[in-house]
CSV table of C-alpha atoms and ligand atoms in Angstrom, one decimal:
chain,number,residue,atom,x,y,z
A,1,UNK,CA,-84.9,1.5,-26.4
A,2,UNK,CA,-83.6,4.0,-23.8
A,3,UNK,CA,-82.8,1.0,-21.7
A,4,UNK,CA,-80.7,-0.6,-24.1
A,5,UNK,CA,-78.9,2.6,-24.2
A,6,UNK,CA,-78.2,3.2,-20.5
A,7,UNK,CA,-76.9,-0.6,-20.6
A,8,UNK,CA,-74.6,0.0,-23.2
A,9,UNK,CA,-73.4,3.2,-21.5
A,10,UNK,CA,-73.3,1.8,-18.0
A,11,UNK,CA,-71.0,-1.4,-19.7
A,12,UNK,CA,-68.6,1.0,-21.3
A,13,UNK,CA,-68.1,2.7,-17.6
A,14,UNK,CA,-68.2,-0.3,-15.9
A,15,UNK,CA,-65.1,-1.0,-18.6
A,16,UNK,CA,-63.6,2.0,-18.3
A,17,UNK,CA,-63.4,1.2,-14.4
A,18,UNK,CA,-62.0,-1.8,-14.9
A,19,UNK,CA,-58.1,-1.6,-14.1
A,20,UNK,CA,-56.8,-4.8,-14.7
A,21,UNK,CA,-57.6,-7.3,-16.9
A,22,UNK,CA,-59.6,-9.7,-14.2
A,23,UNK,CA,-62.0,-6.9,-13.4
A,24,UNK,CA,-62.4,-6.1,-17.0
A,25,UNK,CA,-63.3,-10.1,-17.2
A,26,UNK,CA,-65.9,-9.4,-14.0
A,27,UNK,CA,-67.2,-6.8,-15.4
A,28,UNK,CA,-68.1,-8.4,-18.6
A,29,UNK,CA,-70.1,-11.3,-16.6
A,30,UNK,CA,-72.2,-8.9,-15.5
A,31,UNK,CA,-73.2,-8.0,-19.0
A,32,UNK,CA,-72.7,-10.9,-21.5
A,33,UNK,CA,-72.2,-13.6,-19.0
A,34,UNK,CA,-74.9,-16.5,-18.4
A,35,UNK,CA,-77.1,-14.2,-15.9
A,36,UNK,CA,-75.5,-10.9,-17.3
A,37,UNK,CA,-77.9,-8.1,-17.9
A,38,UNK,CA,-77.9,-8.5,-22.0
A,39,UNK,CA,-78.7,-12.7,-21.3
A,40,UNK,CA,-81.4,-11.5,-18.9
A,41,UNK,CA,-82.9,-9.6,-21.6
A,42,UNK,CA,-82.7,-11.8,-24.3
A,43,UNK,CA,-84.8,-14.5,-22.3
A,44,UNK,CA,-87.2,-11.6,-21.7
A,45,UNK,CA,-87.4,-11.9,-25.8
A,46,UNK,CA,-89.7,-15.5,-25.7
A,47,UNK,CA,-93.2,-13.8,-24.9
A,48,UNK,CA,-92.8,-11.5,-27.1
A,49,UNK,CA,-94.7,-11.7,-31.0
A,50,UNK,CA,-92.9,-12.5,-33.9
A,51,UNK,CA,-93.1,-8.8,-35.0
A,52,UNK,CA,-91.9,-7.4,-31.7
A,53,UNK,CA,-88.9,-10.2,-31.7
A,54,UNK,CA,-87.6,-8.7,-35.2
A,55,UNK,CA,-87.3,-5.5,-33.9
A,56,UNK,CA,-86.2,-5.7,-30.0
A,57,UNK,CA,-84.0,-8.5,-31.3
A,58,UNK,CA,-82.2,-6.8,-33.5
A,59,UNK,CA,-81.9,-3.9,-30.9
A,60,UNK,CA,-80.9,-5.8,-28.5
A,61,UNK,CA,-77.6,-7.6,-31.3
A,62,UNK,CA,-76.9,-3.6,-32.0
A,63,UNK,CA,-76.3,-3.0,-28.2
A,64,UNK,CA,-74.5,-6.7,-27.3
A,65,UNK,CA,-72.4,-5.7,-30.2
A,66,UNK,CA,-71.4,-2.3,-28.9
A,67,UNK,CA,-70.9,-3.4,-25.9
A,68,UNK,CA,-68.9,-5.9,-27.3
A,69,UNK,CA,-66.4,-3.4,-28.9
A,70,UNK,CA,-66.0,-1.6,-26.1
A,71,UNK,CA,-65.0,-4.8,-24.1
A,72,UNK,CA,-62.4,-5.1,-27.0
A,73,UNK,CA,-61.3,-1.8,-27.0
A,74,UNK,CA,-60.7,-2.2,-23.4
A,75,UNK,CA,-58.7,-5.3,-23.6
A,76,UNK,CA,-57.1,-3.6,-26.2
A,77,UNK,CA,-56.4,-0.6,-23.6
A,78,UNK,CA,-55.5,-2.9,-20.5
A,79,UNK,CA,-52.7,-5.0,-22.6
A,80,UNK,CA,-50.9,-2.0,-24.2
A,81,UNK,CA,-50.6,-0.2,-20.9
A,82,UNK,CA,-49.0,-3.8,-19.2
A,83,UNK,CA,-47.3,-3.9,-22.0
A,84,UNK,CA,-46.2,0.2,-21.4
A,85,UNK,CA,-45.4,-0.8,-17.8
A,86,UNK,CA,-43.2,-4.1,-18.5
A,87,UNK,CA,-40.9,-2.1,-21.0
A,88,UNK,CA,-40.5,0.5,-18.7
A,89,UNK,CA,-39.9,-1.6,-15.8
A,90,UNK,CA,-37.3,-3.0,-18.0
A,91,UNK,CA,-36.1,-0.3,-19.6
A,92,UNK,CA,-32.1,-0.3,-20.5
A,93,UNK,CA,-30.6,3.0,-19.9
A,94,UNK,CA,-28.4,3.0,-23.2
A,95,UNK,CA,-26.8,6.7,-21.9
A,96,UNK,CA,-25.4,4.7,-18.2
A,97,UNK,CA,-21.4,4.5,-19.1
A,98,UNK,CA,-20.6,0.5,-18.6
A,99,UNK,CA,-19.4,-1.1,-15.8
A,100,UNK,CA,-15.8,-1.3,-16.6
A,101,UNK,CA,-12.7,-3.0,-15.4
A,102,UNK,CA,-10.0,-0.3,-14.7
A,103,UNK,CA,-6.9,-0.7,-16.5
A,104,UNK,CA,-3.2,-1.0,-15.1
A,105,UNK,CA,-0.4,1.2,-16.7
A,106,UNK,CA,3.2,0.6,-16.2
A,107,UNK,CA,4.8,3.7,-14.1
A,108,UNK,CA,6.3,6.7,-16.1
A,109,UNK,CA,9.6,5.7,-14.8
A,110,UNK,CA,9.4,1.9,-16.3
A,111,UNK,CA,8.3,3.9,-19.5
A,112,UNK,CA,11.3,5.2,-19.8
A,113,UNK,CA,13.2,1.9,-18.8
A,114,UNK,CA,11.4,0.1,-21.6
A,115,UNK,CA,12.1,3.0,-24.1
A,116,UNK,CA,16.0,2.9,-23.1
A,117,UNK,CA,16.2,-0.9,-23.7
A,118,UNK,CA,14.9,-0.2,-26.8
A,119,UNK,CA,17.1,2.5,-28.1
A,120,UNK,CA,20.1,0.9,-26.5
A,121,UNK,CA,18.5,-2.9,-28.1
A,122,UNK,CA,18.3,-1.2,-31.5
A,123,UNK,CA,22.6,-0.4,-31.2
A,124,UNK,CA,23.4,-4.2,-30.1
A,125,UNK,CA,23.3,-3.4,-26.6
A,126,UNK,CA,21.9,-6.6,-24.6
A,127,UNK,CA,20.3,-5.9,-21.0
A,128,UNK,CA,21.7,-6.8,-18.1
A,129,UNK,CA,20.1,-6.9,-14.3
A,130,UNK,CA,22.2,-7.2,-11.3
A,131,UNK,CA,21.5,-7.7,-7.3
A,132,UNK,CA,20.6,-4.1,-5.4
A,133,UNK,CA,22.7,-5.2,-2.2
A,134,UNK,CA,25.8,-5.4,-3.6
A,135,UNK,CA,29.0,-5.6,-1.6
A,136,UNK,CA,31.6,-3.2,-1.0
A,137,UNK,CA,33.6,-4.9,-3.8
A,138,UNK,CA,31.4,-4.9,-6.8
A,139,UNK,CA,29.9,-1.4,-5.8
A,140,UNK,CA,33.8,0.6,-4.9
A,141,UNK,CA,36.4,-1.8,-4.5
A,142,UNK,CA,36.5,-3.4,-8.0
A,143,UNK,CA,35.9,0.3,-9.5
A,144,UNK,CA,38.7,1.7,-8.1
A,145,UNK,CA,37.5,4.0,-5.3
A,146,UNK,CA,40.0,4.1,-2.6
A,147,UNK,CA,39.6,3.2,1.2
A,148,UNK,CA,38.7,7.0,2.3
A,149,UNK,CA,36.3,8.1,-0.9
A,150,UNK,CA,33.6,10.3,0.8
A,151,UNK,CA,30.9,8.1,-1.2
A,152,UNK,CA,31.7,5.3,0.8
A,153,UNK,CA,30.8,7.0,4.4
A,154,UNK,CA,27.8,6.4,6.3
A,155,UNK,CA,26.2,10.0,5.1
A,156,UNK,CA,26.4,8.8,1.5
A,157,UNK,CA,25.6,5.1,1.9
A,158,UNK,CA,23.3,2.5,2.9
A,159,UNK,CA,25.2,-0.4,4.5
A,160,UNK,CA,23.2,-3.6,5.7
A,161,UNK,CA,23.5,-6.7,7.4
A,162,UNK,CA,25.1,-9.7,6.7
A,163,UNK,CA,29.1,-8.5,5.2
A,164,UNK,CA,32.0,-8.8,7.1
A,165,UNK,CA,33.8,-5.5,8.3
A,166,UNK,CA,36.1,-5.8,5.5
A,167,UNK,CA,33.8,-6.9,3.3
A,168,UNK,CA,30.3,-4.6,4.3
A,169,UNK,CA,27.2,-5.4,2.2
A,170,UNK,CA,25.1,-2.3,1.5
A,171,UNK,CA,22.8,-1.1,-1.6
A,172,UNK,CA,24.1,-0.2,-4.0
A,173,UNK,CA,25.2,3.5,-5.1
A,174,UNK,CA,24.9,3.4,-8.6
A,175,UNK,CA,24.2,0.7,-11.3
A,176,UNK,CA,28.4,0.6,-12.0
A,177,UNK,CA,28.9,-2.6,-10.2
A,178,UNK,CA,27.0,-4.0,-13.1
A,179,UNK,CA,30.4,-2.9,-15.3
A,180,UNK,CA,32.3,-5.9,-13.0
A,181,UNK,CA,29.5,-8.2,-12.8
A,182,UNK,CA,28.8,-8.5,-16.5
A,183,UNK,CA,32.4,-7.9,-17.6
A,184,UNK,CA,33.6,-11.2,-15.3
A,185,UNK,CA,30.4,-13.2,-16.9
A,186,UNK,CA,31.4,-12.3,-20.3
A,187,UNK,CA,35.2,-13.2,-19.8
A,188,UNK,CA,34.2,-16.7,-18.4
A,189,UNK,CA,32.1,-17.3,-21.1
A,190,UNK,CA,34.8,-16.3,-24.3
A,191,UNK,CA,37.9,-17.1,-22.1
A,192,UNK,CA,39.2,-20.1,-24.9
A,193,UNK,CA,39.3,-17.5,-26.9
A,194,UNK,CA,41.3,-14.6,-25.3
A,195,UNK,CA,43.3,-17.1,-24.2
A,196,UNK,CA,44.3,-17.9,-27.8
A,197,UNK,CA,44.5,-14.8,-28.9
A,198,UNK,CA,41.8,-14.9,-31.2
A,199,UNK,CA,40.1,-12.1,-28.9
A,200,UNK,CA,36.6,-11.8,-27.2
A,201,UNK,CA,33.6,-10.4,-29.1
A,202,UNK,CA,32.6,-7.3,-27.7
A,203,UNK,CA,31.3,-5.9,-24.7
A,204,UNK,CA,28.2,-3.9,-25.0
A,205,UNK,CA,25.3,-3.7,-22.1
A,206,UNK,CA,22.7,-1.8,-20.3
A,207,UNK,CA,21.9,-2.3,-17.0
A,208,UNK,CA,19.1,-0.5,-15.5
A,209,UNK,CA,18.1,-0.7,-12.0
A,210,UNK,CA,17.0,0.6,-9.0
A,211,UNK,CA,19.8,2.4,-6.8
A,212,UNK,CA,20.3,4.2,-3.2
A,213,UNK,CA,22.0,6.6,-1.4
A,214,UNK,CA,21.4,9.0,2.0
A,215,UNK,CA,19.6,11.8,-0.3
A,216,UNK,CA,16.3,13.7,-0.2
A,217,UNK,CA,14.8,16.4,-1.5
A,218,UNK,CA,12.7,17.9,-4.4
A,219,UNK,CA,15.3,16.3,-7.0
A,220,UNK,CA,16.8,13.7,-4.9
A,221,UNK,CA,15.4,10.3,-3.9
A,222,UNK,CA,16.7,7.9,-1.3
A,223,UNK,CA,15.4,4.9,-4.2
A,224,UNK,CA,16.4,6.4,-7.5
A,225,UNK,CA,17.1,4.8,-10.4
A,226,UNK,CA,20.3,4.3,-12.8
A,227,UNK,CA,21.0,2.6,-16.0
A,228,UNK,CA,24.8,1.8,-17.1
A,229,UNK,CA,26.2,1.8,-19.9
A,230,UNK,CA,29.1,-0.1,-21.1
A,231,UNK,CA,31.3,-0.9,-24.6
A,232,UNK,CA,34.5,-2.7,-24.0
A,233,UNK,CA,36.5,-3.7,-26.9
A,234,UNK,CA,39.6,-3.4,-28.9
A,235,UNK,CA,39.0,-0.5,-30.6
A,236,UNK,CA,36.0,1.4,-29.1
A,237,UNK,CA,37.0,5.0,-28.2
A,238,UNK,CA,35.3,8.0,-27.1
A,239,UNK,CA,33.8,9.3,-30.2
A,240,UNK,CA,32.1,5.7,-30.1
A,241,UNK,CA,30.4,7.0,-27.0
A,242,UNK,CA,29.5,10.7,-28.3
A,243,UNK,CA,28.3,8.9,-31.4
A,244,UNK,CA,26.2,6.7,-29.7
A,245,UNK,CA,24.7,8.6,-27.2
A,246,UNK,CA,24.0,11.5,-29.2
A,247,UNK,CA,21.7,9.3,-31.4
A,248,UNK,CA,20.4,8.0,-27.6
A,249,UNK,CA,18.9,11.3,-26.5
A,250,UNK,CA,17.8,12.6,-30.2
A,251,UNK,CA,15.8,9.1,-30.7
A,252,UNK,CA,14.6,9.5,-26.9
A,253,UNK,CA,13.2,13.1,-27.1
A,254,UNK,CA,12.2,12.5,-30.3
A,255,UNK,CA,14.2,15.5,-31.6
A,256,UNK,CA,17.3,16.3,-33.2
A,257,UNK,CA,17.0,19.8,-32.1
A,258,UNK,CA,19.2,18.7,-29.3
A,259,UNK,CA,22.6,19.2,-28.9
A,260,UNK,CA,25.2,17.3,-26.1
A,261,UNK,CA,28.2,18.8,-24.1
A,262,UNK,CA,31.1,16.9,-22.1
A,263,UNK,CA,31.8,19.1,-19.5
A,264,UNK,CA,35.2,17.3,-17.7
A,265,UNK,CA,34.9,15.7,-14.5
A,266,UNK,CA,36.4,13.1,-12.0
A,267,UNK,CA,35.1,9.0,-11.5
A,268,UNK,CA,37.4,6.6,-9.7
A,269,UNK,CA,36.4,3.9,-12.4
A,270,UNK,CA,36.6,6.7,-15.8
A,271,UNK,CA,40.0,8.3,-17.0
A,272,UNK,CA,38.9,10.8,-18.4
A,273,UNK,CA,35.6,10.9,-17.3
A,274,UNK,CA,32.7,13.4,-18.3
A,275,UNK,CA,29.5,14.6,-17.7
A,276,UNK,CA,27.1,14.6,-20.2
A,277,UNK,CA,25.2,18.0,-20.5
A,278,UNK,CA,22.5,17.9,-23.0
A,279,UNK,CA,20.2,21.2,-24.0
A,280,UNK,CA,17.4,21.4,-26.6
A,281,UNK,CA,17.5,24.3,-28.9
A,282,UNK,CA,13.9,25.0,-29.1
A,283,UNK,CA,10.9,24.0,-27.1
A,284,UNK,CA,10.1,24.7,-23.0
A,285,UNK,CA,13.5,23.7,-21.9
A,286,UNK,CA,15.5,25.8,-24.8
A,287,UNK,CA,18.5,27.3,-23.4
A,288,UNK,CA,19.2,25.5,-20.2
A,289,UNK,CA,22.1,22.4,-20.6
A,290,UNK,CA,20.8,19.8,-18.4
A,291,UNK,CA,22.9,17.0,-16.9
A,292,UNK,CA,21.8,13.3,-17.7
A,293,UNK,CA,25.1,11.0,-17.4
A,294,UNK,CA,28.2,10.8,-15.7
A,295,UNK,CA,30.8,8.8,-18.4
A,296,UNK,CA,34.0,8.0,-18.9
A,297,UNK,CA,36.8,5.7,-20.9
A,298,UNK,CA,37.0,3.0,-18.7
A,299,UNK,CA,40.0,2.9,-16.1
A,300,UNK,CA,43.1,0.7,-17.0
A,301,UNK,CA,42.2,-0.5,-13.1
A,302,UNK,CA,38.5,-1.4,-13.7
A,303,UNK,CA,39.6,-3.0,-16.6
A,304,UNK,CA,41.8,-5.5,-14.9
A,305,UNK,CA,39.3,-6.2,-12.7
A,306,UNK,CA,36.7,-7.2,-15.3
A,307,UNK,CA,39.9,-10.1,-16.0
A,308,UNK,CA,41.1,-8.0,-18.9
A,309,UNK,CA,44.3,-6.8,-20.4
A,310,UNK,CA,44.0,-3.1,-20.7
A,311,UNK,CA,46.6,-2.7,-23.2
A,312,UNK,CA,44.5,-4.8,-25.5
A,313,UNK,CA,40.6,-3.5,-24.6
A,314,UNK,CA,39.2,-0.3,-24.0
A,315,UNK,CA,36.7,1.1,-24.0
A,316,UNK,CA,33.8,3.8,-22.3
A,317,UNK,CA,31.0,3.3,-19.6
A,318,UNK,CA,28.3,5.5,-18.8
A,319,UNK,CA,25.5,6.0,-16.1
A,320,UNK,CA,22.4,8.0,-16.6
A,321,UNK,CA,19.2,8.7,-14.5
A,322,UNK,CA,16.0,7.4,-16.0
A,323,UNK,CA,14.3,9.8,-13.6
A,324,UNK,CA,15.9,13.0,-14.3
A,325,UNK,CA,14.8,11.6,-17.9
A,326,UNK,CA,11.3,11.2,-17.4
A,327,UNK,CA,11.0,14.2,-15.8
A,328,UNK,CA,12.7,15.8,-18.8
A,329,UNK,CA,10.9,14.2,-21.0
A,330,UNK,CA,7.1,15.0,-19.8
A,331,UNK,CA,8.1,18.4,-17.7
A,332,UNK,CA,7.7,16.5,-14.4
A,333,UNK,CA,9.2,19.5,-11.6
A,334,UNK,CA,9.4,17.2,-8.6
A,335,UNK,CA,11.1,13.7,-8.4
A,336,UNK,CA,9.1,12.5,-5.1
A,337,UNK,CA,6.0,12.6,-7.6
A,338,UNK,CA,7.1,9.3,-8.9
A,339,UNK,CA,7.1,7.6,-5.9
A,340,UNK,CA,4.0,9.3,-3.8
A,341,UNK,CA,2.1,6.5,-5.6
A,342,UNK,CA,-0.7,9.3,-6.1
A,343,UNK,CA,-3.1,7.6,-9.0
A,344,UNK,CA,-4.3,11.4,-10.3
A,345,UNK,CA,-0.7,12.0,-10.9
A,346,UNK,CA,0.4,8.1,-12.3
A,347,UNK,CA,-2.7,7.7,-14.6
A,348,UNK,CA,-1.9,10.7,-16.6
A,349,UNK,CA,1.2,8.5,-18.1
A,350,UNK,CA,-1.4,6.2,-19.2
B,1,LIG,N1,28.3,5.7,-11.5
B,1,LIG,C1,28.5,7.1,-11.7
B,1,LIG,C2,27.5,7.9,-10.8
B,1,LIG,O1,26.7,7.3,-10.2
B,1,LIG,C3,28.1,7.5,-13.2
B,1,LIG,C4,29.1,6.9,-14.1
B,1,LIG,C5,28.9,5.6,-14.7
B,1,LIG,C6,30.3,7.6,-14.5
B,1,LIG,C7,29.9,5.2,-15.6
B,1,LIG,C8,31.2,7.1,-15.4
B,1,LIG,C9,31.0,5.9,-15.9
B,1,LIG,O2,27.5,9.1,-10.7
C-alpha cells in the first residue's frame, strides 16, 4: 500500500511542478494516461484472485481518485493565477487623471470688451467697428485738431504707407474717428427725414477697438485699446452722460460703492470736455480717484462734420481704456502683461 502512497505523493509534486497548464496536462499522462503509472498498475490487477482484486482494486480507485483531485485542484490553481495575470495585465488605472483636450479662453482684455457691449447693449447702445489705419481726416481733421496739435507729430503717431502728404494714412490714435464714421453712416441712412424736418432718431454707439500711439512703458502700450462712446441727439446733455456712465462703472465693478469725478480738461472734438475720475469707497483700491475716460459735449465743429446742424443736435462722446479697466478690475499692476502672451498669466482669467 506504501506504493500507492508514494504515487499519490509523487503525482501531487509532479502537479505542483507543473506551471502552466500543458505541463500540468504532461504530467497527468504520466499518471492516468494510457501507459501512466496508475494504468500500469491496474493491468497488474488481472493475475491477481478475486479476493486480492477487491481489496488492491479498491486501493488502487482511493489513490486514482486523489490523485484525481489534486489534478483538479491544480487546474483549479493554474486558471485563477492566468486569470490573476490577464486582469492585471489589463488593469485600468481608475486614479490616472484623463487625457484631456485643453480648453481656449478669450483674453482678459476681450472680457472686458464683451462685458462693455453688454452694459452699453443693455442702455440702447449698438456696437460699432471701424478700420485701425485710419487717415489723417477721420482720426484729427474731421475732430477738429488743428494743423500743429502735438498728437499729430511723428513722436506721438504712427503714420504708414499709402496717404498722400496732405492726406497721411496712419493708425489710429484713439477710437474717436469712429464718432465721424458712424455719425456720416447714420445721416445717410435717416437723411429723408432730417431733410423734412421730422428729425433723425438718435445717435447712440460704442466702438471698441484696438488703437496706437509712440508709447511704452509699465502703463503704456504701443497697441492699446479704446472704446468710444457716443449720444447725439436733440436733447441729450451732460447729465445724460454722468447718468449713464455712472450706472457703466457701478454695473462693471459690480459695486455701487463707487463714486465718479469730472475733473475739467481740454479735447479738440469736446467743449467742454472732462476727464472721468472714478474711486471706490471701500475695497483694495479705496481712496485713490483713478482715471478711466476722457469725455466731452460734442464740438459744434465735429458736429458739422458728422453732416449735422449743431443748433439742432447735441450731444456727448466719451473714450475709455478697456485696459486700464481690466487691470482695475482684477488688480492687474503692469499693462505689458496682457500682451507678453505668457499662458501662466492668461489662463488665470479662465
Ligand atoms: N479720444 C480721446 C483720447 O484718446 C478721449 C475722448 C473721447 C475724449 C471722446 C472726449 C470725447 O484721449
Amino acid at each position: 500500500m506504501n506504493e500507492l502512497n508514494d504515487i499519490v505523493a509523487s503525482a501531487a509534486q509532479s502537479f505542483a511542478q507543473a506551471a502552466t497548464p500543458a505541463e500540468l496536462e504532461n504530467a497527468k499522462a504520466q499518471f492516468l494516461g494510457k501507459s501512466g503509472r496508475m494504468t500500469e498498475l491496474m493491468k497488474g490487477m488481472a493475475a491477481l484472485s478475486v479476493e486480492d482484486k477487491k481489496t488492491r482494486g479498491a486501493a488502487i480507485n482511493q489513490a486514482k481518485q486523489a490523485i484525481e483531485a489534486a489534478l483538479a485542484a491544480r487546474r483549479q490553481a493554474l486558471a485563477n493565477a492566468e486569470l490573476q495575470a490577464q486582469l492585471q495585465a489589463e488593469a485600468l488605472d481608475v486614479s490616472l487623471p484623463g487625457r484631456q483636450r485643453s480648453q481656449g479662453g478669450l483674453h482678459p482684455v476681450s472680457l472686458t470688451l464683451e462685458r462693455i457691449e453688454a452694459i452699453f447693449g443693455s442702455m440702447g447702445f449698438e456696437v460699432a467697428q471701424g478700420p485701425e489705419i485710419e487717415t489723417d481726416w477721420f482720426n484729427f481733421t474731421a475732430l477738429n485738431t488743428p494743423e500743429d496739435h502735438p498728437a499729430r507729430s511723428m513722436h506721438d503717431t504712427f503714420y504708414v504707407e499709402g496717404g498722400s502728404a496732405q492726406a497721411p494714412n496712419l493708425l489710429r490714435t484713439h477710437t474717436s474717428p469712429m464718432q465721424i464714421r458712424h455719425a456720416v453712416q447714420h445721416v445717410k441712412k435717416h437723411l429723408a427725414a432730417i431733410d423734412d424736418g421730422a428729425g433723425m432718431p438718435e445717435i447712440r454707439v460704442i466702438a471698441p477697438g484696438r488703437t496706437y500711439r509712440v508709447d511704452s512703458d509699465a502703463t503704456h502700450s504701443p497697441m492699446f485699446h479704446q472704446c468710444e462712446g457716443l449720444w447725439i441727439g436733440e436733447n441729450v446733455s451732460f447729465k445724460d452722460l454722468k447718468v449713464i456712465f455712472t450706472a457703466f462703472c457701478r454695473t462693471f465693478f459690480e459695486s455701487d460703492d463707487l463714486v465718479l469725478r469730472f475733473r475739467p480738461s481740454f479735447f479738440p472734438f469736446t467743449e467742454p470736455s472732462a476727464e472721468i475720475d472714478i474711486q471706490f469707497v471701500s475695497g483694495p483700491l479705496a481712496g485713490r480717484w483713478l482715471e478711466v475716460a476722457g469725455s466731452g459735449q460734442v464740438h459744434p465743429n465735429v458736429v458739422r462734420n458728422m453732416g449735422l446742424d449743431p443748433e439742432r443736435y447735441i450731444g456727448f462722446a466719451f473714450g475709455m481704456g478697456p485696459d486700464r479697466l481690466t487691470m482695475l478690475r482684477y488688480g492687474v499692476n503692469d499693462l505689458r502683461l496682457f500682451f507678453d502672451g505668457d499662458i501662466r498669466f492668461l489662463s488665470q482669467f479662465q
